Amino acid sequence: MRSLKVVYSGFRMNLKMLGTSSFFLLTSVVQPVIFATIAFYMFRAGSRNGTLLYAALGAGMMGVWSTTLFGSGGMIQWQRWQGTLELGAAAPPAMALIYLPFSLANAFTGMYAMAATLVWGRLVFGIGLHLAHPWLFVLALPATVIALGLMGLVLASTFILYRHANALSNLLEYPVWIASGLVFSTSLLPVWTRPISWALPPYWGILAIRHAALGGGVWGPLAMVALLGVAALVISTLTFRWFEHAARARATLSLT
Amino acid sequence: MKTWFRVFFVGGAISFRALFAWIRPWVYIPTLCVGPTTQVLFFAFLGRTAHLEDDSWFVVGNAVQSASLAALFGMGFAIDGERWMQTLSAVLATPANRSALFLGRTLPVLLNASVSAGTGFVGGALFLGFRPPLSALPGLAFLVVLGAFACTGLGMLSAAVGLRMRDVPIIANLTMAVLLIFCGVNVPLDKLPQWMHVAAEGLPLTHAIAAARRVADGASLSSVSTSVAVEAALGLAYLAAGFVLLRVFEEQGRRTGSLERA
């Protein structure tokens, strides 16, 4: 019960903080719309109008990933700058539990991206929003967002030791978009990249969302999303404990 | 004149080095050396899916466009960084010639942006088999520098705006997005709405990218001289506008005591 309270309070507080950040507004709303616009024009120019909903969903997921990535990348660093990281580390609950709601809030903010690209696509490009399995879509989207939030928690834990978090964030944005096949099929990629794609929650997440919207099997990809989400939670619990201990031992926790 | 050159070269170099006091190699390499390649790959694969153009078309467009990241952020932070480090007032209190002071900051940024864009071409060659004729390489290198120059001019303008709006990363990100959509980087200009096509004519990179694509296809540099001239003129115009705006906002900042207000 106490853990749920920690998650709820942290989630609410971080959501409020993100709501005041113009950078997050840019990442979660403006940037996905920009990428969606480019994708729409590219598909139209290539006479592939039928794939515009496919592009809108992919661009939305790109925004979810960017928000999670930059949110998780910045989460530990911002706490450092604000001088609250030590308080988080010293609090009685496990550090992973303290930062879990922050990561979930980051990913939740990413859902704005999906809404923004779908609304933009509908209003400007006249894309029809006829979902093949609307209820499964409603299930697949939050499940994917939660899994991405948990993946973000793993990333955030590494940033306790790795202080140049923004660099890793910049490095991982396009590669995960590519490896997850968010706006194109991963069959275009070399075969050796397949295991990388399979290990990424966004890969299964976009499959689940796409199949729910356009038709196809949803439960298989959704099960993989859940499995990878649980795996990320377990890994992040361990890595948070490990990296926190290492940072305490080296006295580098608050070094900027 | 000797002082002007000293402020231009030494001042610019020190300012750029100061940038790397906090942008360390661990930030520089992923962002400016790996980033352009991943951008090239992403849009080349998207282009294949859209059945639009071949890979080399996307390699050239995105590699040249990637100069905008280093140019816009580099120029923005060259000014905004001074404010965060609380050295802006000290810099502006000096009697140093303003053209040497501000323009000196553009040279390292321009070189850096060119190198960053160059890595996009290397990535395209390594992963997508981009192979322009060897004779095209000097021309391509020149056009990359030209595009980076025009972007640096635009960066100067956005840095000046940053003196008033304060949020340099937002300005730089939005400007980059505009360049990515409008300049024919990933969508041929004639496939964009007419108003976007018209707007693109007045933006940096549009002409450099168009010229670079022709040169990569084997055309000579002299055959794209009109595009070269327009791109250079645009770069100069943005640079001049940025410089004038910096002076205006500097003056306003002194008068209203708002220079250090972050």
Short mmCIF file of C-alpha atoms in Angstrom, two decimals:
data_model
loop_
_atom_site.label_atom_id
_atom_site.label_comp_id
_atom_site.label_asym_id
_atom_site.label_seq_id
_atom_site.Cartn_x
_atom_site.Cartn_y
_atom_site.Cartn_z
CA MET A 1 0.00 0.00 0.00
CA ARG A 2 2.85 2.35 0.93
CA SER A 3 4.60 1.52 -2.36
CA LEU A 4 1.47 2.41 -4.31
CA LYS A 5 1.35 5.73 -2.47
CA VAL A 6 4.97 6.43 -3.43
CA VAL A 7 4.21 5.58 -7.06
CA TYR A 8 1.05 7.69 -7.11
CA SER A 9 2.65 10.76 -5.49
CA GLY A 10 5.77 10.57 -7.65
CA PHE A 11 3.71 10.08 -10.81
CA ARG A 12 1.49 13.06 -10.07
CA MET A 13 4.36 15.33 -9.12
CA ASN A 14 6.44 14.49 -12.16
CA LEU A 15 3.46 14.87 -14.47
CA LYS A 16 2.96 18.39 -13.09
CA MET A 17 6.65 19.20 -13.51
CA LEU A 18 6.65 17.92 -17.10
CA GLY A 19 3.56 19.96 -17.82
CA THR A 20 5.53 23.15 -17.18
CA SER A 21 8.49 22.16 -19.37
CA SER A 22 8.51 23.67 -22.84
CA PHE A 23 11.20 21.15 -23.83
CA PHE A 24 8.84 18.27 -23.04
CA LEU A 25 6.05 19.95 -24.91
CA LEU A 26 8.40 20.15 -27.88
CA THR A 27 9.48 16.51 -27.59
CA SER A 28 6.07 15.05 -26.91
CA VAL A 29 3.86 17.14 -29.20
CA VAL A 30 5.73 19.30 -31.71
CA GLN A 31 8.52 16.92 -32.72
CA PRO A 32 6.23 13.91 -33.41
CA VAL A 33 3.98 16.15 -35.51
CA ILE A 34 7.03 17.28 -37.49
CA PHE A 35 8.20 13.72 -38.13
CA ALA A 36 4.65 12.66 -38.93
CA THR A 37 4.40 15.49 -41.46
CA ILE A 38 7.63 14.41 -43.15
CA ALA A 39 6.46 10.78 -43.23
CA PHE A 40 3.04 11.78 -44.61
CA TYR A 41 4.61 13.82 -47.40
CA MET A 42 7.08 11.03 -48.16
CA PHE A 43 4.36 8.39 -48.39
CA ARG A 44 2.18 10.69 -50.46
CA ALA A 45 5.02 11.61 -52.79
CA GLY A 46 5.74 7.90 -53.21
CA SER A 47 2.03 7.34 -54.01
CA ARG A 48 1.48 5.30 -50.87
CA ASN A 49 -1.50 7.16 -49.44
CA GLY A 50 -2.94 3.99 -47.94
CA THR A 51 -0.09 3.87 -45.44
CA LEU A 52 -0.71 7.26 -43.81
CA LEU A 53 -2.33 5.79 -40.66
CA TYR A 54 0.64 3.42 -40.47
CA ALA A 55 2.93 6.49 -40.58
CA ALA A 56 0.86 8.38 -37.99
CA LEU A 57 1.03 5.49 -35.53
CA GLY A 58 4.77 5.11 -36.09
CA ALA A 59 5.46 8.82 -35.68
CA GLY A 60 3.40 8.80 -32.49
CA MET A 61 5.45 5.92 -31.12
CA MET A 62 8.62 7.79 -32.08
CA GLY A 63 7.40 10.58 -29.83
CA VAL A 64 6.65 8.15 -27.00
CA TRP A 65 10.19 6.79 -27.25
CA SER A 66 11.82 10.25 -27.46
CA THR A 67 9.92 11.47 -24.42
CA THR A 68 10.81 8.35 -22.45
CA LEU A 69 14.43 8.54 -23.55
CA PHE A 70 15.03 12.22 -22.83
CA GLY A 71 12.91 12.06 -19.70
CA SER A 72 14.81 9.08 -18.32
CA GLY A 73 18.12 10.46 -19.52
CA GLY A 74 17.48 13.76 -17.83
CA MET A 75 15.73 12.42 -14.73
CA ILE A 76 18.83 11.60 -12.69
CA GLN A 77 20.77 14.59 -14.05
CA TRP A 78 18.01 17.06 -13.19
CA GLN A 79 17.82 15.63 -9.69
CA ARG A 80 21.58 16.16 -9.43
CA TRP A 81 21.32 19.77 -10.54
CA GLN A 82 18.44 20.41 -8.17
CA GLY A 83 20.34 18.76 -5.30
CA THR A 84 17.58 16.22 -4.64
CA LEU A 85 19.33 13.06 -5.86
CA GLU A 86 20.90 12.42 -2.45
CA LEU A 87 17.48 12.76 -0.81
CA GLY A 88 16.09 10.16 -3.23
CA ALA A 89 19.01 7.84 -2.52
CA ALA A 90 18.73 8.30 1.23
CA ALA A 91 14.94 7.82 1.43
CA PRO A 92 13.79 4.53 3.03
CA PRO A 93 12.05 3.07 -0.09
CA ALA A 94 14.25 1.40 -2.71
CA MET A 95 15.70 3.89 -5.17
CA ALA A 96 14.07 2.06 -8.08
CA LEU A 97 10.67 2.55 -6.46
CA ILE A 98 11.35 6.27 -5.99
CA TYR A 99 12.16 6.74 -9.68
CA LEU A 100 9.65 4.27 -11.15
CA PRO A 101 6.78 6.83 -11.10
CA PHE A 102 9.05 9.45 -12.67
CA SER A 103 9.84 7.13 -15.55
CA LEU A 104 6.19 6.13 -15.95
CA ALA A 105 5.18 9.80 -16.02
CA ASN A 106 7.75 10.46 -18.74
CA ALA A 107 6.33 7.66 -20.86
CA PHE A 108 2.77 8.74 -20.10
CA THR A 109 3.60 12.22 -21.39
CA GLY A 110 4.70 10.44 -24.56
CA MET A 111 1.09 9.41 -25.12
CA TYR A 112 0.45 13.05 -26.04
CA ALA A 113 2.62 12.27 -29.06
CA MET A 114 0.29 9.54 -30.25
CA ALA A 115 -2.73 11.78 -29.75
CA ALA A 116 -0.99 14.69 -31.49
CA THR A 117 0.02 12.72 -34.60
CA LEU A 118 -3.41 11.10 -34.97
CA VAL A 119 -5.24 14.43 -34.58
CA TRP A 120 -2.75 16.18 -36.90
CA GLY A 121 -3.10 13.43 -39.48
CA ARG A 122 -6.88 13.61 -39.29
CA LEU A 123 -7.14 17.42 -39.47
CA VAL A 124 -4.39 18.24 -41.98
CA PHE A 125 -4.04 15.10 -44.07
CA GLY A 126 -7.57 13.72 -43.76
CA ILE A 127 -6.46 10.33 -42.45
CA GLY A 128 -9.37 8.14 -41.45
CA LEU A 129 -9.18 6.81 -37.90
CA HIS A 130 -11.02 3.54 -38.40
CA LEU A 131 -9.44 1.14 -35.96
CA ALA A 132 -9.78 -2.57 -36.67
CA HIS A 133 -9.87 -3.51 -32.96
CA PRO A 134 -10.57 -0.33 -30.96
CA TRP A 135 -10.66 -2.05 -27.55
CA LEU A 136 -7.41 -3.84 -28.19
CA PHE A 137 -5.91 -0.52 -29.31
CA VAL A 138 -6.98 1.02 -25.99
CA LEU A 139 -5.26 -1.89 -24.24
CA ALA A 140 -2.13 -1.99 -26.40
CA LEU A 141 -1.26 1.70 -26.14
CA PRO A 142 -1.00 2.02 -22.32
CA ALA A 143 0.65 -1.42 -22.09
CA THR A 144 3.34 -0.26 -24.52
CA VAL A 145 3.74 3.06 -22.74
CA ILE A 146 4.20 1.31 -19.37
CA ALA A 147 6.76 -1.10 -20.89
CA LEU A 148 8.66 1.85 -22.36
CA GLY A 149 8.55 3.57 -18.99
CA LEU A 150 10.09 0.49 -17.40
CA MET A 151 12.74 0.37 -20.13
CA GLY A 152 13.42 4.02 -19.36
CA LEU A 153 13.97 3.05 -15.74
CA VAL A 154 16.78 0.70 -16.78
CA LEU A 155 18.38 3.55 -18.75
CA ALA A 156 17.95 5.97 -15.87
CA SER A 157 19.74 3.60 -13.49
CA THR A 158 22.84 3.62 -15.69
CA PHE A 159 22.86 7.41 -15.55
CA ILE A 160 23.58 7.30 -11.82
CA LEU A 161 27.13 6.41 -12.77
CA TYR A 162 27.20 7.77 -16.31
CA ARG A 163 26.91 11.51 -15.90
CA HIS A 164 26.79 12.46 -19.57
CA ALA A 165 23.26 11.17 -19.85
CA ASN A 166 22.19 13.49 -22.62
CA ALA A 167 24.84 12.03 -24.90
CA LEU A 168 23.44 8.54 -24.51
CA SER A 169 19.96 9.96 -25.03
CA ASN A 170 21.03 11.60 -28.28
CA LEU A 171 22.74 8.40 -29.37
CA LEU A 172 19.75 6.14 -28.77
CA GLU A 173 16.93 8.12 -30.38
CA TYR A 174 17.28 7.26 -34.10
CA PRO A 175 18.78 3.75 -33.59
CA VAL A 176 15.79 2.59 -31.53
CA TRP A 177 13.41 4.15 -34.05
CA ILE A 178 15.22 2.17 -36.73
CA ALA A 179 15.62 -1.14 -34.87
CA SER A 180 12.01 -1.07 -33.69
CA GLY A 181 10.69 -0.52 -37.21
CA LEU A 182 8.36 2.24 -36.08
CA VAL A 183 7.68 3.64 -39.55
CA PHE A 184 9.10 0.92 -41.77
CA SER A 185 9.42 -2.83 -41.64
CA THR A 186 12.46 -4.28 -39.92
CA SER A 187 12.76 -6.65 -42.88
CA LEU A 188 14.65 -3.79 -44.57
CA LEU A 189 17.40 -4.10 -41.94
CA PRO A 190 20.28 -6.57 -41.99
CA VAL A 191 19.42 -9.98 -40.52
CA TRP A 192 21.91 -9.56 -37.67
CA THR A 193 19.82 -6.71 -36.25
CA ARG A 194 16.76 -8.96 -35.66
CA PRO A 195 17.69 -10.07 -32.11
CA ILE A 196 18.20 -6.40 -31.20
CA SER A 197 14.71 -5.59 -32.45
CA TRP A 198 13.18 -8.54 -30.56
CA ALA A 199 14.71 -7.31 -27.30
CA LEU A 200 13.10 -3.87 -27.62
CA PRO A 201 9.63 -3.23 -26.15
CA PRO A 202 8.88 -0.55 -28.81
CA TYR A 203 9.26 -3.22 -31.54
CA TRP A 204 6.51 -5.38 -30.03
CA GLY A 205 4.56 -2.33 -28.91
CA ILE A 206 4.24 -0.87 -32.38
CA LEU A 207 3.31 -4.31 -33.75
CA ALA A 208 0.53 -4.60 -31.17
CA ILE A 209 -0.70 -1.04 -31.80
CA ARG A 210 -0.45 -1.38 -35.58
CA HIS A 211 -2.30 -4.71 -35.63
CA ALA A 212 -4.97 -3.29 -33.32
CA ALA A 213 -5.42 -0.35 -35.67
CA LEU A 214 -4.96 -1.95 -39.08
CA GLY A 215 -5.77 -5.59 -38.40
CA GLY A 216 -3.69 -8.59 -37.38
CA GLY A 217 -2.83 -10.57 -34.28
CA VAL A 218 -2.53 -8.35 -31.21
CA TRP A 219 -2.18 -10.77 -28.30
CA GLY A 220 1.20 -12.23 -29.30
CA PRO A 221 3.02 -8.86 -29.53
CA LEU A 222 1.14 -7.67 -26.45
CA ALA A 223 2.38 -10.67 -24.46
CA MET A 224 5.94 -9.83 -25.53
CA VAL A 225 5.42 -6.20 -24.43
CA ALA A 226 4.31 -7.42 -21.00
CA LEU A 227 7.18 -9.91 -20.75
CA LEU A 228 9.83 -7.34 -21.68
CA GLY A 229 8.24 -4.82 -19.32
CA VAL A 230 8.52 -7.24 -16.40
CA ALA A 231 12.10 -8.07 -17.42
CA ALA A 232 12.94 -4.34 -17.47
CA LEU A 233 11.43 -3.91 -14.00
CA VAL A 234 13.53 -6.77 -12.59
CA ILE A 235 16.71 -5.53 -14.30
CA SER A 236 16.18 -1.94 -13.19
CA THR A 237 15.60 -3.01 -9.57
CA LEU A 238 18.96 -4.78 -9.62
CA THR A 239 20.84 -2.09 -11.53
CA PHE A 240 19.49 0.70 -9.36
CA ARG A 241 20.73 -1.16 -6.25
CA TRP A 242 24.08 -1.90 -7.85
CA PHE A 243 24.76 1.55 -9.37
CA GLU A 244 23.54 3.37 -6.26
CA HIS A 245 25.96 1.37 -4.14
CA ALA A 246 28.81 2.02 -6.58
CA ALA A 247 28.07 5.76 -6.65
CA ARG A 248 27.99 5.87 -2.83
CA ALA A 249 31.25 3.92 -2.62
CA ARG A 250 32.99 6.23 -5.09
CA ALA A 251 31.33 9.33 -3.64
CA THR A 252 30.21 10.36 -7.13
CA LEU A 253 26.46 10.48 -6.54
CA SER A 254 26.13 14.24 -6.64
CA LEU A 255 29.00 15.04 -9.00
CA THR A 256 27.74 16.94 -12.03
CA MET B 1 43.49 45.49 -37.26
CA LYS B 2 45.83 43.17 -35.38
CA THR B 3 43.54 43.35 -32.35
CA TRP B 4 40.51 42.61 -34.56
CA PHE B 5 42.14 39.39 -35.81
CA ARG B 6 43.26 38.43 -32.29
CA VAL B 7 39.72 38.79 -30.94
CA PHE B 8 38.31 37.04 -34.03
CA PHE B 9 40.59 33.98 -33.96
CA VAL B 10 41.74 33.66 -30.34
CA GLY B 11 38.43 34.82 -28.85
CA GLY B 12 36.46 32.51 -31.14
CA ALA B 13 38.70 29.54 -30.35
CA ILE B 14 38.55 30.12 -26.59
CA SER B 15 34.77 30.47 -26.73
CA PHE B 16 34.53 27.19 -28.63
CA ARG B 17 36.84 25.45 -26.16
CA ALA B 18 34.68 26.78 -23.33
CA LEU B 19 31.74 25.09 -25.03
CA PHE B 20 33.58 21.81 -24.62
CA ALA B 21 34.20 22.42 -20.95
CA TRP B 22 30.74 21.03 -20.60
CA ILE B 23 30.17 19.38 -23.98
CA ARG B 24 32.83 16.72 -23.49
CA PRO B 25 33.96 14.13 -26.05
CA TRP B 26 31.44 11.71 -24.58
CA VAL B 27 28.74 14.14 -25.62
CA TYR B 28 30.42 15.25 -28.82
CA ILE B 29 31.00 11.85 -30.42
CA PRO B 30 27.49 10.36 -30.10
CA THR B 31 25.72 13.60 -30.93
CA LEU B 32 27.80 15.08 -33.71
CA CYS B 33 29.62 12.08 -35.21
CA VAL B 34 27.16 9.19 -34.83
CA GLY B 35 23.95 11.25 -34.98
CA PRO B 36 24.20 12.27 -38.66
CA THR B 37 24.72 8.64 -39.73
CA THR B 38 21.69 7.41 -37.81
CA GLN B 39 19.62 10.21 -39.33
CA VAL B 40 20.79 9.23 -42.81
CA LEU B 41 19.93 5.55 -42.20
CA PHE B 42 16.52 6.31 -40.74
CA PHE B 43 15.37 8.43 -43.66
CA ALA B 44 16.94 6.15 -46.28
CA PHE B 45 14.93 3.21 -44.90
CA LEU B 46 11.81 5.37 -44.69
CA GLY B 47 12.43 6.43 -48.30
CA ARG B 48 12.66 2.80 -49.38
CA THR B 49 9.32 2.10 -47.69
CA ALA B 50 7.72 5.14 -49.31
CA HIS B 51 9.14 4.13 -52.75
CA LEU B 52 10.37 7.70 -53.13
CA GLU B 53 14.02 8.11 -54.11
CA ASP B 54 17.18 6.04 -53.99
CA ASP B 55 19.46 5.84 -50.95
CA SER B 56 22.06 8.30 -52.25
CA TRP B 57 19.37 10.99 -52.54
CA PHE B 58 18.68 10.63 -48.83
CA VAL B 59 22.36 10.33 -47.91
CA VAL B 60 23.19 13.67 -49.52
CA GLY B 61 20.10 15.49 -48.21
CA ASN B 62 20.39 14.31 -44.63
CA ALA B 63 24.18 14.52 -44.39
CA VAL B 64 24.17 18.16 -45.53
CA GLN B 65 21.17 18.94 -43.33
CA SER B 66 22.90 17.43 -40.29
CA ALA B 67 25.26 20.44 -40.33
CA SER B 68 22.36 22.40 -38.89
CA LEU B 69 22.59 20.58 -35.54
CA ALA B 70 26.15 21.71 -34.82
CA ALA B 71 25.63 25.13 -36.40
CA LEU B 72 22.38 26.08 -34.68
CA PHE B 73 23.19 24.64 -31.26
CA GLY B 74 26.84 25.72 -31.46
CA MET B 75 26.00 29.34 -32.21
CA GLY B 76 23.09 29.36 -29.79
CA PHE B 77 25.19 28.05 -26.92
CA ALA B 78 28.16 30.26 -27.83
CA ILE B 79 25.99 33.17 -26.71
CA ASP B 80 23.61 31.49 -24.28
CA GLY B 81 26.46 29.57 -22.62
CA GLU B 82 28.05 32.88 -21.64
CA ARG B 83 24.86 33.81 -19.82
CA TRP B 84 24.67 30.47 -17.98
CA MET B 85 28.32 30.80 -16.99
CA GLN B 86 27.56 34.39 -15.95
CA THR B 87 30.28 35.74 -18.22
CA LEU B 88 28.01 37.45 -20.75
CA SER B 89 28.17 40.84 -19.03
CA ALA B 90 31.95 40.62 -18.77
CA VAL B 91 32.22 39.77 -22.46
CA LEU B 92 29.91 42.58 -23.47
CA ALA B 93 31.61 45.05 -21.15
CA THR B 94 34.85 44.75 -23.08
CA PRO B 95 35.65 47.46 -25.62
CA ALA B 96 36.49 44.72 -28.15
CA ASN B 97 35.25 45.20 -31.66
CA ARG B 98 31.84 43.56 -31.85
CA SER B 99 32.28 42.14 -35.35
CA ALA B 100 35.48 40.38 -34.23
CA LEU B 101 33.83 39.27 -31.00
CA PHE B 102 30.69 37.77 -32.48
CA LEU B 103 31.93 36.71 -35.91
CA GLY B 104 34.96 35.06 -34.29
CA ARG B 105 32.55 32.67 -32.65
CA THR B 106 31.20 31.54 -36.00
CA LEU B 107 34.42 30.12 -37.46
CA PRO B 108 34.91 27.13 -35.11
CA VAL B 109 31.18 26.42 -35.25
CA LEU B 110 31.27 26.44 -39.05
CA LEU B 111 34.24 24.03 -39.15
CA ASN B 112 32.63 21.78 -36.57
CA ALA B 113 29.32 21.71 -38.46
CA SER B 114 31.14 20.78 -41.66
CA VAL B 115 32.95 17.89 -39.97
CA SER B 116 29.72 16.71 -38.40
CA ALA B 117 27.96 16.73 -41.79
CA GLY B 118 30.95 14.91 -43.29
CA THR B 119 30.38 12.01 -40.90
CA GLY B 120 26.91 11.60 -42.40
CA PHE B 121 28.50 10.99 -45.80
CA VAL B 122 30.96 8.51 -44.27
CA GLY B 123 28.05 6.69 -42.60
CA GLY B 124 26.18 6.64 -45.91
CA ALA B 125 29.22 5.18 -47.65
CA LEU B 126 29.76 2.53 -44.96
CA PHE B 127 26.19 1.36 -44.47
CA LEU B 128 24.32 2.25 -47.66
CA GLY B 129 27.04 1.92 -50.28
CA PHE B 130 26.96 5.62 -51.19
CA ARG B 131 29.67 5.99 -53.85
CA PRO B 132 29.83 9.36 -55.60
CA PRO B 133 32.49 9.75 -58.31
CA LEU B 134 35.89 10.58 -56.80
CA SER B 135 35.98 13.75 -58.87
CA ALA B 136 32.82 14.91 -57.06
CA LEU B 137 34.37 14.80 -53.60
CA PRO B 138 36.00 18.28 -53.57
CA GLY B 139 32.78 19.80 -54.86
CA LEU B 140 30.73 17.95 -52.25
CA ALA B 141 33.13 19.06 -49.51
CA PHE B 142 32.81 22.66 -50.68
CA LEU B 143 29.02 22.45 -50.71
CA VAL B 144 28.97 20.95 -47.22
CA VAL B 145 31.06 23.87 -45.95
CA LEU B 146 28.79 26.28 -47.81
CA GLY B 147 25.66 24.74 -46.29
CA ALA B 148 27.30 24.81 -42.86
CA PHE B 149 28.17 28.47 -43.41
CA ALA B 150 24.57 29.37 -44.27
CA CYS B 151 23.35 27.42 -41.24
CA THR B 152 25.88 29.17 -39.03
CA GLY B 153 24.46 32.48 -40.28
CA LEU B 154 21.00 31.27 -39.29
CA GLY B 155 22.52 30.10 -35.99
CA MET B 156 23.79 33.64 -35.38
CA LEU B 157 20.26 34.92 -35.94
CA SER B 158 18.72 32.37 -33.57
CA ALA B 159 21.44 33.11 -30.99
CA ALA B 160 20.44 36.76 -31.17
CA VAL B 161 16.80 35.82 -30.65
CA GLY B 162 18.03 33.72 -27.72
CA LEU B 163 19.18 36.93 -26.03
CA ARG B 164 15.52 37.87 -25.74
CA MET B 165 13.66 34.55 -25.64
CA ARG B 166 16.20 32.75 -23.41
CA ASP B 167 15.21 29.25 -24.52
CA VAL B 168 17.95 28.51 -27.03
CA PRO B 169 17.45 24.69 -27.26
CA ILE B 170 13.78 25.18 -28.14
CA ILE B 171 14.62 27.77 -30.79
CA ALA B 172 17.37 25.57 -32.25
CA ASN B 173 15.18 22.46 -32.27
CA LEU B 174 12.29 24.21 -33.97
CA THR B 175 14.58 25.82 -36.54
CA MET B 176 16.13 22.45 -37.32
CA ALA B 177 12.69 20.96 -37.76
CA VAL B 178 11.75 23.70 -40.21
CA LEU B 179 14.89 22.99 -42.23
CA LEU B 180 14.17 19.25 -42.17
CA ILE B 181 10.66 19.68 -43.56
CA PHE B 182 11.05 22.64 -45.92
CA CYS B 183 14.47 22.29 -47.55
CA GLY B 184 13.84 19.24 -49.70
CA VAL B 185 15.89 17.05 -47.39
CA ASN B 186 13.52 14.10 -47.51
CA VAL B 187 10.68 15.21 -49.75
CA PRO B 188 11.35 16.59 -53.25
CA LEU B 189 10.48 20.29 -53.28
CA ASP B 190 8.00 19.90 -56.12
CA LYS B 191 6.04 17.41 -53.99
CA LEU B 192 5.60 19.92 -51.17
CA PRO B 193 2.77 22.47 -51.15
CA GLN B 194 3.58 25.57 -53.18
CA TRP B 195 3.89 27.88 -50.14
CA MET B 196 6.44 25.55 -48.56
CA HIS B 197 8.34 25.43 -51.81
CA VAL B 198 8.44 29.24 -51.91
CA ALA B 199 9.53 29.47 -48.26
CA ALA B 200 12.29 26.92 -48.90
CA GLU B 201 13.87 29.21 -51.47
CA GLY B 202 14.73 31.66 -48.70
CA LEU B 203 16.10 29.10 -46.25
CA PRO B 204 19.68 27.93 -45.83
CA LEU B 205 20.47 24.42 -47.10
CA THR B 206 17.81 24.23 -49.83
CA HIS B 207 20.23 25.32 -52.54
CA ALA B 208 23.28 23.58 -51.03
CA ILE B 209 21.40 20.28 -50.90
CA ALA B 210 20.07 20.63 -54.46
CA ALA B 211 23.56 21.45 -55.70
CA ALA B 212 25.17 18.64 -53.70
CA ARG B 213 22.75 16.10 -55.18
CA ARG B 214 23.66 17.20 -58.70
CA VAL B 215 27.37 17.16 -57.95
CA ALA B 216 27.05 13.69 -56.36
CA ASP B 217 25.41 12.58 -59.63
CA GLY B 218 28.49 13.74 -61.54
CA ALA B 219 27.72 17.36 -62.44
CA SER B 220 30.52 19.88 -62.19
CA LEU B 221 30.62 22.56 -59.52
CA SER B 222 30.44 25.27 -62.15
CA SER B 223 27.15 23.87 -63.42
CA VAL B 224 25.56 24.58 -60.03
CA SER B 225 27.06 28.04 -59.65
CA THR B 226 23.65 29.72 -59.37
CA SER B 227 22.70 27.53 -56.40
CA VAL B 228 26.13 28.19 -54.86
CA ALA B 229 25.71 31.94 -55.25
CA VAL B 230 22.20 31.93 -53.77
CA GLU B 231 23.26 29.78 -50.81
CA ALA B 232 26.26 32.04 -50.12
CA ALA B 233 24.08 35.15 -50.37
CA LEU B 234 21.53 33.65 -47.98
CA GLY B 235 24.29 32.74 -45.52
CA LEU B 236 25.67 36.28 -45.62
CA ALA B 237 22.21 37.76 -45.24
CA TYR B 238 21.39 35.64 -42.19
CA LEU B 239 24.80 36.36 -40.70
CA ALA B 240 24.36 40.09 -41.18
CA ALA B 241 20.82 40.00 -39.80
CA GLY B 242 22.02 38.00 -36.79
CA PHE B 243 24.87 40.39 -36.14
CA VAL B 244 22.63 43.46 -36.33
CA LEU B 245 20.03 41.84 -34.09
CA LEU B 246 22.72 40.88 -31.56
CA ARG B 247 23.82 44.52 -31.40
CA VAL B 248 20.23 45.70 -31.02
CA PHE B 249 19.45 43.20 -28.26
CA GLU B 250 22.79 43.90 -26.57
CA GLU B 251 21.88 47.57 -26.46
CA GLN B 252 18.38 46.77 -25.16
CA GLY B 253 19.82 44.36 -22.60
CA ARG B 254 22.16 47.04 -21.27
CA ARG B 255 19.35 49.57 -21.08
CA THR B 256 16.86 47.27 -19.35
CA GLY B 257 19.42 45.36 -17.27
CA SER B 258 18.12 42.07 -18.63
CA LEU B 259 21.31 40.56 -20.09
CA GLU B 260 21.90 38.08 -17.28
CA ARG B 261 18.26 37.18 -16.77
CA ALA B 262 18.17 33.50 -17.64
#
